[in-house]
Amino acid sequence: MNFIEKFYSKTLKYDLINKFLYKNTKTIPQIEKIILNFGCKTSDLKALSTSALALELITNQKGTLTLTKHNNVLLKIRKGHPVGCKVTLRKKKSFAFLTKMLIDIFPKLKNFEGLKTSKKMKENIFSYELADTFSFQELEENYYLFNNLRNLHVTIVTTSKKKEELQFIFNSLKIPFEKK
């Protein structure tokens, strides 16, 4: 069991119960899944294959290609063409990725003052972008393959009902946020 998962189940659940007064233990917010996504503006096969390989190296899980839903004349993309790839992490793999982010990735980032929060943040979803994808050790070892990667989009989905619950969970897990 991962130490963040153990902290969540042993400590954070009880802190949430004391602070927000839940009547049922099934309504306590949990981290449902983490979605990692590389998007490309073109349907170039080389860029898609390198981003899919990068996601597979980062998460040890095979990704899926995302297809366009509509035609885009400006980008010259047709409906149904692949334009990105994504991986969905659940349960133990999501906690393992959170641990990797907190311990390995965030300290390595240059000029990192925290994740930006926006007013558009929903009550159960938090998204952010990593511009420096070479802070992952797996990608750093194979730099020559991944020198043209785009930004990595990370979305954390929880079962919380309010923004305050979501912020309390992230502050308890010591996820760094930008100070305003």
PDB file of N, CA, C and O in Angstrom, residues 98-165:
ATOM      1  N   LEU A  98       0.341  10.017  -8.044  1.00  0.00           N
ATOM      2  CA  LEU A  98       0.365  11.190  -7.159  1.00  0.00           C
ATOM      3  C   LEU A  98       1.652  11.239  -6.344  1.00  0.00           C
ATOM      4  O   LEU A  98       2.246  12.302  -6.164  1.00  0.00           O
ATOM      5  N   THR A  99       2.089  10.097  -5.857  1.00  0.00           N
ATOM      6  CA  THR A  99       3.345  10.024  -5.103  1.00  0.00           C
ATOM      7  C   THR A  99       4.517  10.440  -5.983  1.00  0.00           C
ATOM      8  O   THR A  99       5.384  11.197  -5.560  1.00  0.00           O
ATOM      9  N   LYS A 100       4.528   9.938  -7.219  1.00  0.00           N
ATOM     10  CA  LYS A 100       5.598  10.281  -8.152  1.00  0.00           C
ATOM     11  C   LYS A 100       5.613  11.781  -8.427  1.00  0.00           C
ATOM     12  O   LYS A 100       6.674  12.402  -8.477  1.00  0.00           O
ATOM     13  N   MET A 101       4.418  12.377  -8.580  1.00  0.00           N
ATOM     14  CA  MET A 101       4.343  13.814  -8.841  1.00  0.00           C
ATOM     15  C   MET A 101       4.876  14.624  -7.652  1.00  0.00           C
ATOM     16  O   MET A 101       5.643  15.566  -7.826  1.00  0.00           O
ATOM     17  N   LEU A 102       4.451  14.259  -6.445  1.00  0.00           N
ATOM     18  CA  LEU A 102       4.819  15.030  -5.265  1.00  0.00           C
ATOM     19  C   LEU A 102       6.293  14.882  -4.895  1.00  0.00           C
ATOM     20  O   LEU A 102       6.924  15.832  -4.453  1.00  0.00           O
ATOM     21  N   ILE A 103       6.835  13.685  -5.046  1.00  0.00           N
ATOM     22  CA  ILE A 103       8.199  13.426  -4.592  1.00  0.00           C
ATOM     23  C   ILE A 103       9.239  13.682  -5.681  1.00  0.00           C
ATOM     24  O   ILE A 103      10.295  14.257  -5.415  1.00  0.00           O
ATOM     25  N   ASP A 104       8.955  13.254  -6.917  1.00  0.00           N
ATOM     26  CA  ASP A 104       9.964  13.340  -7.962  1.00  0.00           C
ATOM     27  C   ASP A 104       9.807  14.535  -8.895  1.00  0.00           C
ATOM     28  O   ASP A 104      10.785  15.195  -9.229  1.00  0.00           O
ATOM     29  N   ILE A 105       8.588  14.819  -9.331  1.00  0.00           N
ATOM     30  CA  ILE A 105       8.394  15.765 -10.429  1.00  0.00           C
ATOM     31  C   ILE A 105       8.362  17.221  -9.971  1.00  0.00           C
ATOM     32  O   ILE A 105       9.095  18.053 -10.494  1.00  0.00           O
ATOM     33  N   PHE A 106       7.504  17.554  -9.004  1.00  0.00           N
ATOM     34  CA  PHE A 106       7.380  18.956  -8.585  1.00  0.00           C
ATOM     35  C   PHE A 106       8.696  19.547  -8.067  1.00  0.00           C
ATOM     36  O   PHE A 106       9.015  20.688  -8.393  1.00  0.00           O
ATOM     37  N   PRO A 107       9.508  18.824  -7.294  1.00  0.00           N
ATOM     38  CA  PRO A 107      10.791  19.406  -6.877  1.00  0.00           C
ATOM     39  C   PRO A 107      11.774  19.641  -8.025  1.00  0.00           C
ATOM     40  O   PRO A 107      12.629  20.517  -7.943  1.00  0.00           O
ATOM     41  N   LYS A 108      11.655  18.872  -9.115  1.00  0.00           N
ATOM     42  CA  LYS A 108      12.583  19.022 -10.247  1.00  0.00           C
ATOM     43  C   LYS A 108      12.233  20.180 -11.165  1.00  0.00           C
ATOM     44  O   LYS A 108      13.075  20.610 -11.944  1.00  0.00           O
ATOM     45  N   LEU A 109      10.997  20.668 -11.128  1.00  0.00           N
ATOM     46  CA  LEU A 109      10.568  21.710 -12.054  1.00  0.00           C
ATOM     47  C   LEU A 109      11.281  23.027 -11.768  1.00  0.00           C
ATOM     48  O   LEU A 109      11.377  23.453 -10.616  1.00  0.00           O
ATOM     49  N   LYS A 110      11.734  23.678 -12.832  1.00  0.00           N
ATOM     50  CA  LYS A 110      12.427  24.958 -12.682  1.00  0.00           C
ATOM     51  C   LYS A 110      11.401  26.084 -12.576  1.00  0.00           C
ATOM     52  O   LYS A 110      10.382  26.077 -13.259  1.00  0.00           O
ATOM     53  N   ASN A 111      11.680  27.051 -11.742  1.00  0.00           N
ATOM     54  CA  ASN A 111      10.813  28.216 -11.535  1.00  0.00           C
ATOM     55  C   ASN A 111       9.381  27.797 -11.196  1.00  0.00           C
ATOM     56  O   ASN A 111       8.420  28.390 -11.658  1.00  0.00           O
ATOM     57  N   PHE A 112       9.247  26.773 -10.383  1.00  0.00           N
ATOM     58  CA  PHE A 112       7.923  26.255 -10.027  1.00  0.00           C
ATOM     59  C   PHE A 112       7.485  26.864  -8.707  1.00  0.00           C
ATOM     60  O   PHE A 112       8.131  26.677  -7.679  1.00  0.00           O
ATOM     61  N   GLU A 113       6.396  27.632  -8.755  1.00  0.00           N
ATOM     62  CA  GLU A 113       5.873  28.261  -7.545  1.00  0.00           C
ATOM     63  C   GLU A 113       4.576  27.621  -7.095  1.00  0.00           C
ATOM     64  O   GLU A 113       3.985  28.043  -6.122  1.00  0.00           O
ATOM     65  N   GLY A 114       4.098  26.628  -7.809  1.00  0.00           N
ATOM     66  CA  GLY A 114       2.863  25.950  -7.454  1.00  0.00           C
ATOM     67  C   GLY A 114       1.937  25.852  -8.643  1.00  0.00           C
ATOM     68  O   GLY A 114       2.143  26.481  -9.677  1.00  0.00           O
ATOM     69  N   LEU A 115       0.906  25.033  -8.482  1.00  0.00           N
ATOM     70  CA  LEU A 115      -0.089  24.860  -9.534  1.00  0.00           C
ATOM     71  C   LEU A 115      -1.062  26.033  -9.516  1.00  0.00           C
ATOM     72  O   LEU A 115      -1.444  26.514  -8.453  1.00  0.00           O
ATOM     73  N   LYS A 116      -1.477  26.466 -10.687  1.00  0.00           N
ATOM     74  CA  LYS A 116      -2.390  27.600 -10.781  1.00  0.00           C
ATOM     75  C   LYS A 116      -3.827  27.131 -10.599  1.00  0.00           C
ATOM     76  O   LYS A 116      -4.274  26.202 -11.263  1.00  0.00           O
ATOM     77  N   THR A 117      -4.531  27.780  -9.699  1.00  0.00           N
ATOM     78  CA  THR A 117      -5.956  27.497  -9.536  1.00  0.00           C
ATOM     79  C   THR A 117      -6.736  28.557 -10.308  1.00  0.00           C
ATOM     80  O   THR A 117      -6.312  29.704 -10.402  1.00  0.00           O
ATOM     81  N   SER A 118      -7.856  28.154 -10.843  1.00  0.00           N
ATOM     82  CA  SER A 118      -8.658  29.101 -11.605  1.00  0.00           C
ATOM     83  C   SER A 118     -10.061  29.164 -11.014  1.00  0.00           C
ATOM     84  O   SER A 118     -10.490  28.290 -10.281  1.00  0.00           O
ATOM     85  N   LYS A 119     -10.766  30.216 -11.361  1.00  0.00           N
ATOM     86  CA  LYS A 119     -12.139  30.366 -10.880  1.00  0.00           C
ATOM     87  C   LYS A 119     -13.070  29.400 -11.594  1.00  0.00           C
ATOM     88  O   LYS A 119     -14.172  29.150 -11.150  1.00  0.00           O
ATOM     89  N   LYS A 120     -12.606  28.843 -12.723  1.00  0.00           N
ATOM     90  CA  LYS A 120     -13.405  27.881 -13.467  1.00  0.00           C
ATOM     91  C   LYS A 120     -13.294  26.473 -12.891  1.00  0.00           C
ATOM     92  O   LYS A 120     -13.902  25.555 -13.410  1.00  0.00           O
ATOM     93  N   MET A 121     -12.521  26.304 -11.824  1.00  0.00           N
ATOM     94  CA  MET A 121     -12.318  24.984 -11.234  1.00  0.00           C
ATOM     95  C   MET A 121     -13.644  24.421 -10.745  1.00  0.00           C
ATOM     96  O   MET A 121     -14.365  25.068 -10.008  1.00  0.00           O
ATOM     97  N   LYS A 122     -13.971  23.211 -11.164  1.00  0.00           N
ATOM     98  CA  LYS A 122     -15.229  22.599 -10.763  1.00  0.00           C
ATOM     99  C   LYS A 122     -15.096  22.013  -9.366  1.00  0.00           C
ATOM    100  O   LYS A 122     -14.012  21.963  -8.794  1.00  0.00           O
ATOM    101  N   GLU A 123     -16.221  21.534  -8.813  1.00  0.00           N
ATOM    102  CA  GLU A 123     -16.220  21.042  -7.440  1.00  0.00           C
ATOM    103  C   GLU A 123     -15.583  19.663  -7.298  1.00  0.00           C
ATOM    104  O   GLU A 123     -15.210  19.273  -6.207  1.00  0.00           O
ATOM    105  N   ASN A 124     -15.438  18.912  -8.402  1.00  0.00           N
ATOM    106  CA  ASN A 124     -14.848  17.589  -8.265  1.00  0.00           C
ATOM    107  C   ASN A 124     -13.709  17.311  -9.243  1.00  0.00           C
ATOM    108  O   ASN A 124     -13.177  16.211  -9.258  1.00  0.00           O
ATOM    109  N   ILE A 125     -13.311  18.292 -10.041  1.00  0.00           N
ATOM    110  CA  ILE A 125     -12.256  18.102 -11.041  1.00  0.00           C
ATOM    111  C   ILE A 125     -11.210  19.196 -10.904  1.00  0.00           C
ATOM    112  O   ILE A 125     -11.538  20.367 -10.786  1.00  0.00           O
ATOM    113  N   PHE A 126      -9.936  18.785 -10.946  1.00  0.00           N
ATOM    114  CA  PHE A 126      -8.842  19.752 -10.964  1.00  0.00           C
ATOM    115  C   PHE A 126      -7.892  19.367 -12.091  1.00  0.00           C
ATOM    116  O   PHE A 126      -7.465  18.215 -12.193  1.00  0.00           O
ATOM    117  N   SER A 127      -7.577  20.310 -12.967  1.00  0.00           N
ATOM    118  CA  SER A 127      -6.702  20.057 -14.109  1.00  0.00           C
ATOM    119  C   SER A 127      -5.515  21.008 -14.082  1.00  0.00           C
ATOM    120  O   SER A 127      -5.644  22.162 -13.667  1.00  0.00           O
ATOM    121  N   TYR A 128      -4.395  20.511 -14.534  1.00  0.00           N
ATOM    122  CA  TYR A 128      -3.217  21.360 -14.691  1.00  0.00           C
ATOM    123  C   TYR A 128      -2.367  20.822 -15.829  1.00  0.00           C
ATOM    124  O   TYR A 128      -2.580  19.725 -16.325  1.00  0.00           O
ATOM    125  N   GLU A 129      -1.400  21.638 -16.259  1.00  0.00           N
ATOM    126  CA  GLU A 129      -0.532  21.312 -17.375  1.00  0.00           C
ATOM    127  C   GLU A 129       0.908  21.265 -16.911  1.00  0.00           C
ATOM    128  O   GLU A 129       1.339  22.114 -16.139  1.00  0.00           O
ATOM    129  N   LEU A 130       1.653  20.287 -17.400  1.00  0.00           N
ATOM    130  CA  LEU A 130       3.091  20.220 -17.153  1.00  0.00           C
ATOM    131  C   LEU A 130       3.812  20.540 -18.453  1.00  0.00           C
ATOM    132  O   LEU A 130       3.728  19.779 -19.414  1.00  0.00           O
ATOM    133  N   ALA A 131       4.515  21.667 -18.476  1.00  0.00           N
ATOM    134  CA  ALA A 131       5.226  22.053 -19.685  1.00  0.00           C
ATOM    135  C   ALA A 131       6.546  21.299 -19.801  1.00  0.00           C
ATOM    136  O   ALA A 131       6.972  20.931 -20.892  1.00  0.00           O
ATOM    137  N   ASP A 132       7.199  21.052 -18.666  1.00  0.00           N
ATOM    138  CA  ASP A 132       8.490  20.364 -18.664  1.00  0.00           C
ATOM    139  C   ASP A 132       8.258  18.867 -18.468  1.00  0.00           C
ATOM    140  O   ASP A 132       8.245  18.378 -17.346  1.00  0.00           O
ATOM    141  N   THR A 133       8.083  18.144 -19.568  1.00  0.00           N
ATOM    142  CA  THR A 133       7.829  16.706 -19.458  1.00  0.00           C
ATOM    143  C   THR A 133       9.103  15.914 -19.201  1.00  0.00           C
ATOM    144  O   THR A 133       9.028  14.740 -18.859  1.00  0.00           O
ATOM    145  N   PHE A 134      10.260  16.551 -19.338  1.00  0.00           N
ATOM    146  CA  PHE A 134      11.517  15.834 -19.119  1.00  0.00           C
ATOM    147  C   PHE A 134      11.897  15.761 -17.649  1.00  0.00           C
ATOM    148  O   PHE A 134      12.955  15.276 -17.298  1.00  0.00           O
ATOM    149  N   SER A 135      11.029  16.226 -16.772  1.00  0.00           N
ATOM    150  CA  SER A 135      11.260  16.023 -15.354  1.00  0.00           C
ATOM    151  C   SER A 135      10.947  14.582 -14.963  1.00  0.00           C
ATOM    152  O   SER A 135      11.348  14.132 -13.898  1.00  0.00           O
ATOM    153  N   PHE A 136      10.257  13.840 -15.838  1.00  0.00           N
ATOM    154  CA  PHE A 136      10.068  12.406 -15.625  1.00  0.00           C
ATOM    155  C   PHE A 136      11.362  11.696 -16.000  1.00  0.00           C
ATOM    156  O   PHE A 136      11.882  11.875 -17.098  1.00  0.00           O
ATOM    157  N   GLN A 137      11.855  10.883 -15.097  1.00  0.00           N
ATOM    158  CA  GLN A 137      13.131  10.211 -15.310  1.00  0.00           C
ATOM    159  C   GLN A 137      13.082   9.266 -16.509  1.00  0.00           C
ATOM    160  O   GLN A 137      14.061   9.125 -17.237  1.00  0.00           O
ATOM    161  N   GLU A 138      11.931   8.638 -16.745  1.00  0.00           N
ATOM    162  CA  GLU A 138      11.799   7.697 -17.853  1.00  0.00           C
ATOM    163  C   GLU A 138      11.978   8.385 -19.204  1.00  0.00           C
ATOM    164  O   GLU A 138      12.521   7.802 -20.144  1.00  0.00           O
ATOM    165  N   LEU A 139      11.518   9.627 -19.303  1.00  0.00           N
ATOM    166  CA  LEU A 139      11.643  10.371 -20.562  1.00  0.00           C
ATOM    167  C   LEU A 139      13.007  11.019 -20.687  1.00  0.00           C
ATOM    168  O   LEU A 139      13.515  11.203 -21.791  1.00  0.00           O
ATOM    169  N   GLU A 140      13.597  11.366 -19.563  1.00  0.00           N
ATOM    170  CA  GLU A 140      14.902  12.017 -19.573  1.00  0.00           C
ATOM    171  C   GLU A 140      15.979  11.076 -20.103  1.00  0.00           C
ATOM    172  O   GLU A 140      16.897  11.504 -20.798  1.00  0.00           O
ATOM    173  N   GLU A 141      15.857   9.785 -19.808  1.00  0.00           N
ATOM    174  CA  GLU A 141      16.851   8.808 -20.272  1.00  0.00           C
ATOM    175  C   GLU A 141      16.815   8.642 -21.785  1.00  0.00           C
ATOM    176  O   GLU A 141      17.818   8.316 -22.397  1.00  0.00           O
ATOM    177  N   ASN A 142      15.663   8.834 -22.402  1.00  0.00           N
ATOM    178  CA  ASN A 142      15.506   8.687 -23.853  1.00  0.00           C
ATOM    179  C   ASN A 142      15.174  10.024 -24.489  1.00  0.00           C
ATOM    180  O   ASN A 142      14.200  10.150 -25.236  1.00  0.00           O
ATOM    181  N   TYR A 143      15.977  11.039 -24.229  1.00  0.00           N
ATOM    182  CA  TYR A 143      15.698  12.395 -24.699  1.00  0.00           C
ATOM    183  C   TYR A 143      15.584  12.470 -26.218  1.00  0.00           C
ATOM    184  O   TYR A 143      14.732  13.173 -26.746  1.00  0.00           O
ATOM    185  N   TYR A 144      16.414  11.746 -26.917  1.00  0.00           N
ATOM    186  CA  TYR A 144      16.435  11.822 -28.376  1.00  0.00           C
ATOM    187  C   TYR A 144      15.113  11.378 -29.003  1.00  0.00           C
ATOM    188  O   TYR A 144      14.790  11.779 -30.110  1.00  0.00           O
ATOM    189  N   LEU A 145      14.327  10.551 -28.316  1.00  0.00           N
ATOM    190  CA  LEU A 145      13.029  10.131 -28.845  1.00  0.00           C
ATOM    191  C   LEU A 145      11.927  11.151 -28.588  1.00  0.00           C
ATOM    192  O   LEU A 145      10.996  11.282 -29.366  1.00  0.00           O
ATOM    193  N   PHE A 146      12.030  11.873 -27.462  1.00  0.00           N
ATOM    194  CA  PHE A 146      10.922  12.711 -27.006  1.00  0.00           C
ATOM    195  C   PHE A 146      11.252  14.201 -27.011  1.00  0.00           C
ATOM    196  O   PHE A 146      10.710  14.950 -26.221  1.00  0.00           O
ATOM    197  N   ASN A 147      12.097  14.653 -27.899  1.00  0.00           N
ATOM    198  CA  ASN A 147      12.499  16.058 -27.861  1.00  0.00           C
ATOM    199  C   ASN A 147      11.431  17.016 -28.380  1.00  0.00           C
ATOM    200  O   ASN A 147      11.562  18.219 -28.234  1.00  0.00           O
ATOM    201  N   ASN A 148      10.338  16.520 -28.976  1.00  0.00           N
ATOM    202  CA  ASN A 148       9.299  17.422 -29.488  1.00  0.00           C
ATOM    203  C   ASN A 148       7.931  17.115 -28.876  1.00  0.00           C
ATOM    204  O   ASN A 148       6.911  17.245 -29.535  1.00  0.00           O
ATOM    205  N   LEU A 149       7.903  16.733 -27.611  1.00  0.00           N
ATOM    206  CA  LEU A 149       6.630  16.446 -26.940  1.00  0.00           C
ATOM    207  C   LEU A 149       5.897  17.732 -26.590  1.00  0.00           C
ATOM    208  O   LEU A 149       6.512  18.751 -26.282  1.00  0.00           O
ATOM    209  N   ARG A 150       4.584  17.661 -26.602  1.00  0.00           N
ATOM    210  CA  ARG A 150       3.759  18.791 -26.195  1.00  0.00           C
ATOM    211  C   ARG A 150       3.560  18.752 -24.685  1.00  0.00           C
ATOM    212  O   ARG A 150       4.082  17.881 -24.011  1.00  0.00           O
ATOM    213  N   ASN A 151       2.771  19.672 -24.169  1.00  0.00           N
ATOM    214  CA  ASN A 151       2.500  19.722 -22.737  1.00  0.00           C
ATOM    215  C   ASN A 151       1.649  18.534 -22.308  1.00  0.00           C
ATOM    216  O   ASN A 151       0.769  18.092 -23.034  1.00  0.00           O
ATOM    217  N   LEU A 152       1.899  18.069 -21.092  1.00  0.00           N
ATOM    218  CA  LEU A 152       1.133  16.961 -20.527  1.00  0.00           C
ATOM    219  C   LEU A 152      -0.006  17.544 -19.704  1.00  0.00           C
ATOM    220  O   LEU A 152       0.215  18.336 -18.791  1.00  0.00           O
ATOM    221  N   HIS A 153      -1.239  17.169 -20.027  1.00  0.00           N
ATOM    222  CA  HIS A 153      -2.420  17.616 -19.295  1.00  0.00           C
ATOM    223  C   HIS A 153      -2.766  16.550 -18.261  1.00  0.00           C
ATOM    224  O   HIS A 153      -2.935  15.383 -18.618  1.00  0.00           O
ATOM    225  N   VAL A 154      -2.879  16.951 -17.012  1.00  0.00           N
ATOM    226  CA  VAL A 154      -3.221  16.030 -15.930  1.00  0.00           C
ATOM    227  C   VAL A 154      -4.547  16.487 -15.324  1.00  0.00           C
ATOM    228  O   VAL A 154      -4.692  17.650 -14.962  1.00  0.00           O
ATOM    229  N   THR A 155      -5.503  15.576 -15.225  1.00  0.00           N
ATOM    230  CA  THR A 155      -6.811  15.866 -14.638  1.00  0.00           C
ATOM    231  C   THR A 155      -7.046  14.905 -13.488  1.00  0.00           C
ATOM    232  O   THR A 155      -6.963  13.699 -13.668  1.00  0.00           O
ATOM    233  N   ILE A 156      -7.331  15.453 -12.315  1.00  0.00           N
ATOM    234  CA  ILE A 156      -7.627  14.652 -11.139  1.00  0.00           C
ATOM    235  C   ILE A 156      -9.125  14.755 -10.873  1.00  0.00           C
ATOM    236  O   ILE A 156      -9.639  15.851 -10.675  1.00  0.00           O
ATOM    237  N   VAL A 157      -9.806  13.611 -10.871  1.00  0.00           N
ATOM    238  CA  VAL A 157     -11.249  13.561 -10.674  1.00  0.00           C
ATOM    239  C   VAL A 157     -11.530  12.949  -9.307  1.00  0.00           C
ATOM    240  O   VAL A 157     -11.018  11.875  -8.985  1.00  0.00           O
ATOM    241  N   THR A 158     -12.323  13.648  -8.507  1.00  0.00           N
ATOM    242  CA  THR A 158     -12.692  13.161  -7.184  1.00  0.00           C
ATOM    243  C   THR A 158     -14.207  13.031  -7.097  1.00  0.00           C
ATOM    244  O   THR A 158     -14.921  13.420  -8.014  1.00  0.00           O
ATOM    245  N   THR A 159     -14.680  12.518  -5.964  1.00  0.00           N
ATOM    246  CA  THR A 159     -16.125  12.395  -5.750  1.00  0.00           C
ATOM    247  C   THR A 159     -16.627  13.471  -4.800  1.00  0.00           C
ATOM    248  O   THR A 159     -17.675  13.307  -4.184  1.00  0.00           O
ATOM    249  N   SER A 160     -15.894  14.572  -4.677  1.00  0.00           N
ATOM    250  CA  SER A 160     -16.304  15.636  -3.760  1.00  0.00           C
ATOM    251  C   SER A 160     -17.502  16.402  -4.314  1.00  0.00           C
ATOM    252  O   SER A 160     -17.716  16.463  -5.522  1.00  0.00           O
ATOM    253  N   LYS A 161     -18.260  17.009  -3.418  1.00  0.00           N
ATOM    254  CA  LYS A 161     -19.465  17.750  -3.808  1.00  0.00           C
ATOM    255  C   LYS A 161     -19.242  19.260  -3.785  1.00  0.00           C
ATOM    256  O   LYS A 161     -20.000  20.001  -4.374  1.00  0.00           O
ATOM    257  N   LYS A 162     -18.212  19.725  -3.070  1.00  0.00           N
ATOM    258  CA  LYS A 162     -17.951  21.161  -2.942  1.00  0.00           C
ATOM    259  C   LYS A 162     -16.486  21.448  -3.234  1.00  0.00           C
ATOM    260  O   LYS A 162     -15.624  20.591  -3.063  1.00  0.00           O
ATOM    261  N   LYS A 163     -16.200  22.694  -3.646  1.00  0.00           N
ATOM    262  CA  LYS A 163     -14.821  23.105  -3.889  1.00  0.00           C
ATOM    263  C   LYS A 163     -14.000  23.083  -2.608  1.00  0.00           C
ATOM    264  O   LYS A 163     -12.806  22.794  -2.630  1.00  0.00           O
ATOM    265  N   GLU A 164     -14.631  23.388  -1.490  1.00  0.00           N
ATOM    266  CA  GLU A 164     -13.914  23.408  -0.209  1.00  0.00           C
ATOM    267  C   GLU A 164     -13.387  22.019   0.139  1.00  0.00           C
ATOM    268  O   GLU A 164     -12.284  21.883   0.672  1.00  0.00           O
ATOM    269  N   GLU A 165     -14.176  20.986  -0.164  1.00  0.00           N
ATOM    270  CA  GLU A 165     -13.734  19.614   0.096  1.00  0.00           C
ATOM    271  C   GLU A 165     -12.529  19.273  -0.771  1.00  0.00           C
ATOM    272  O   GLU A 165     -11.550  18.688  -0.294  1.00  0.00           O
TER     273      GLU A 165
END
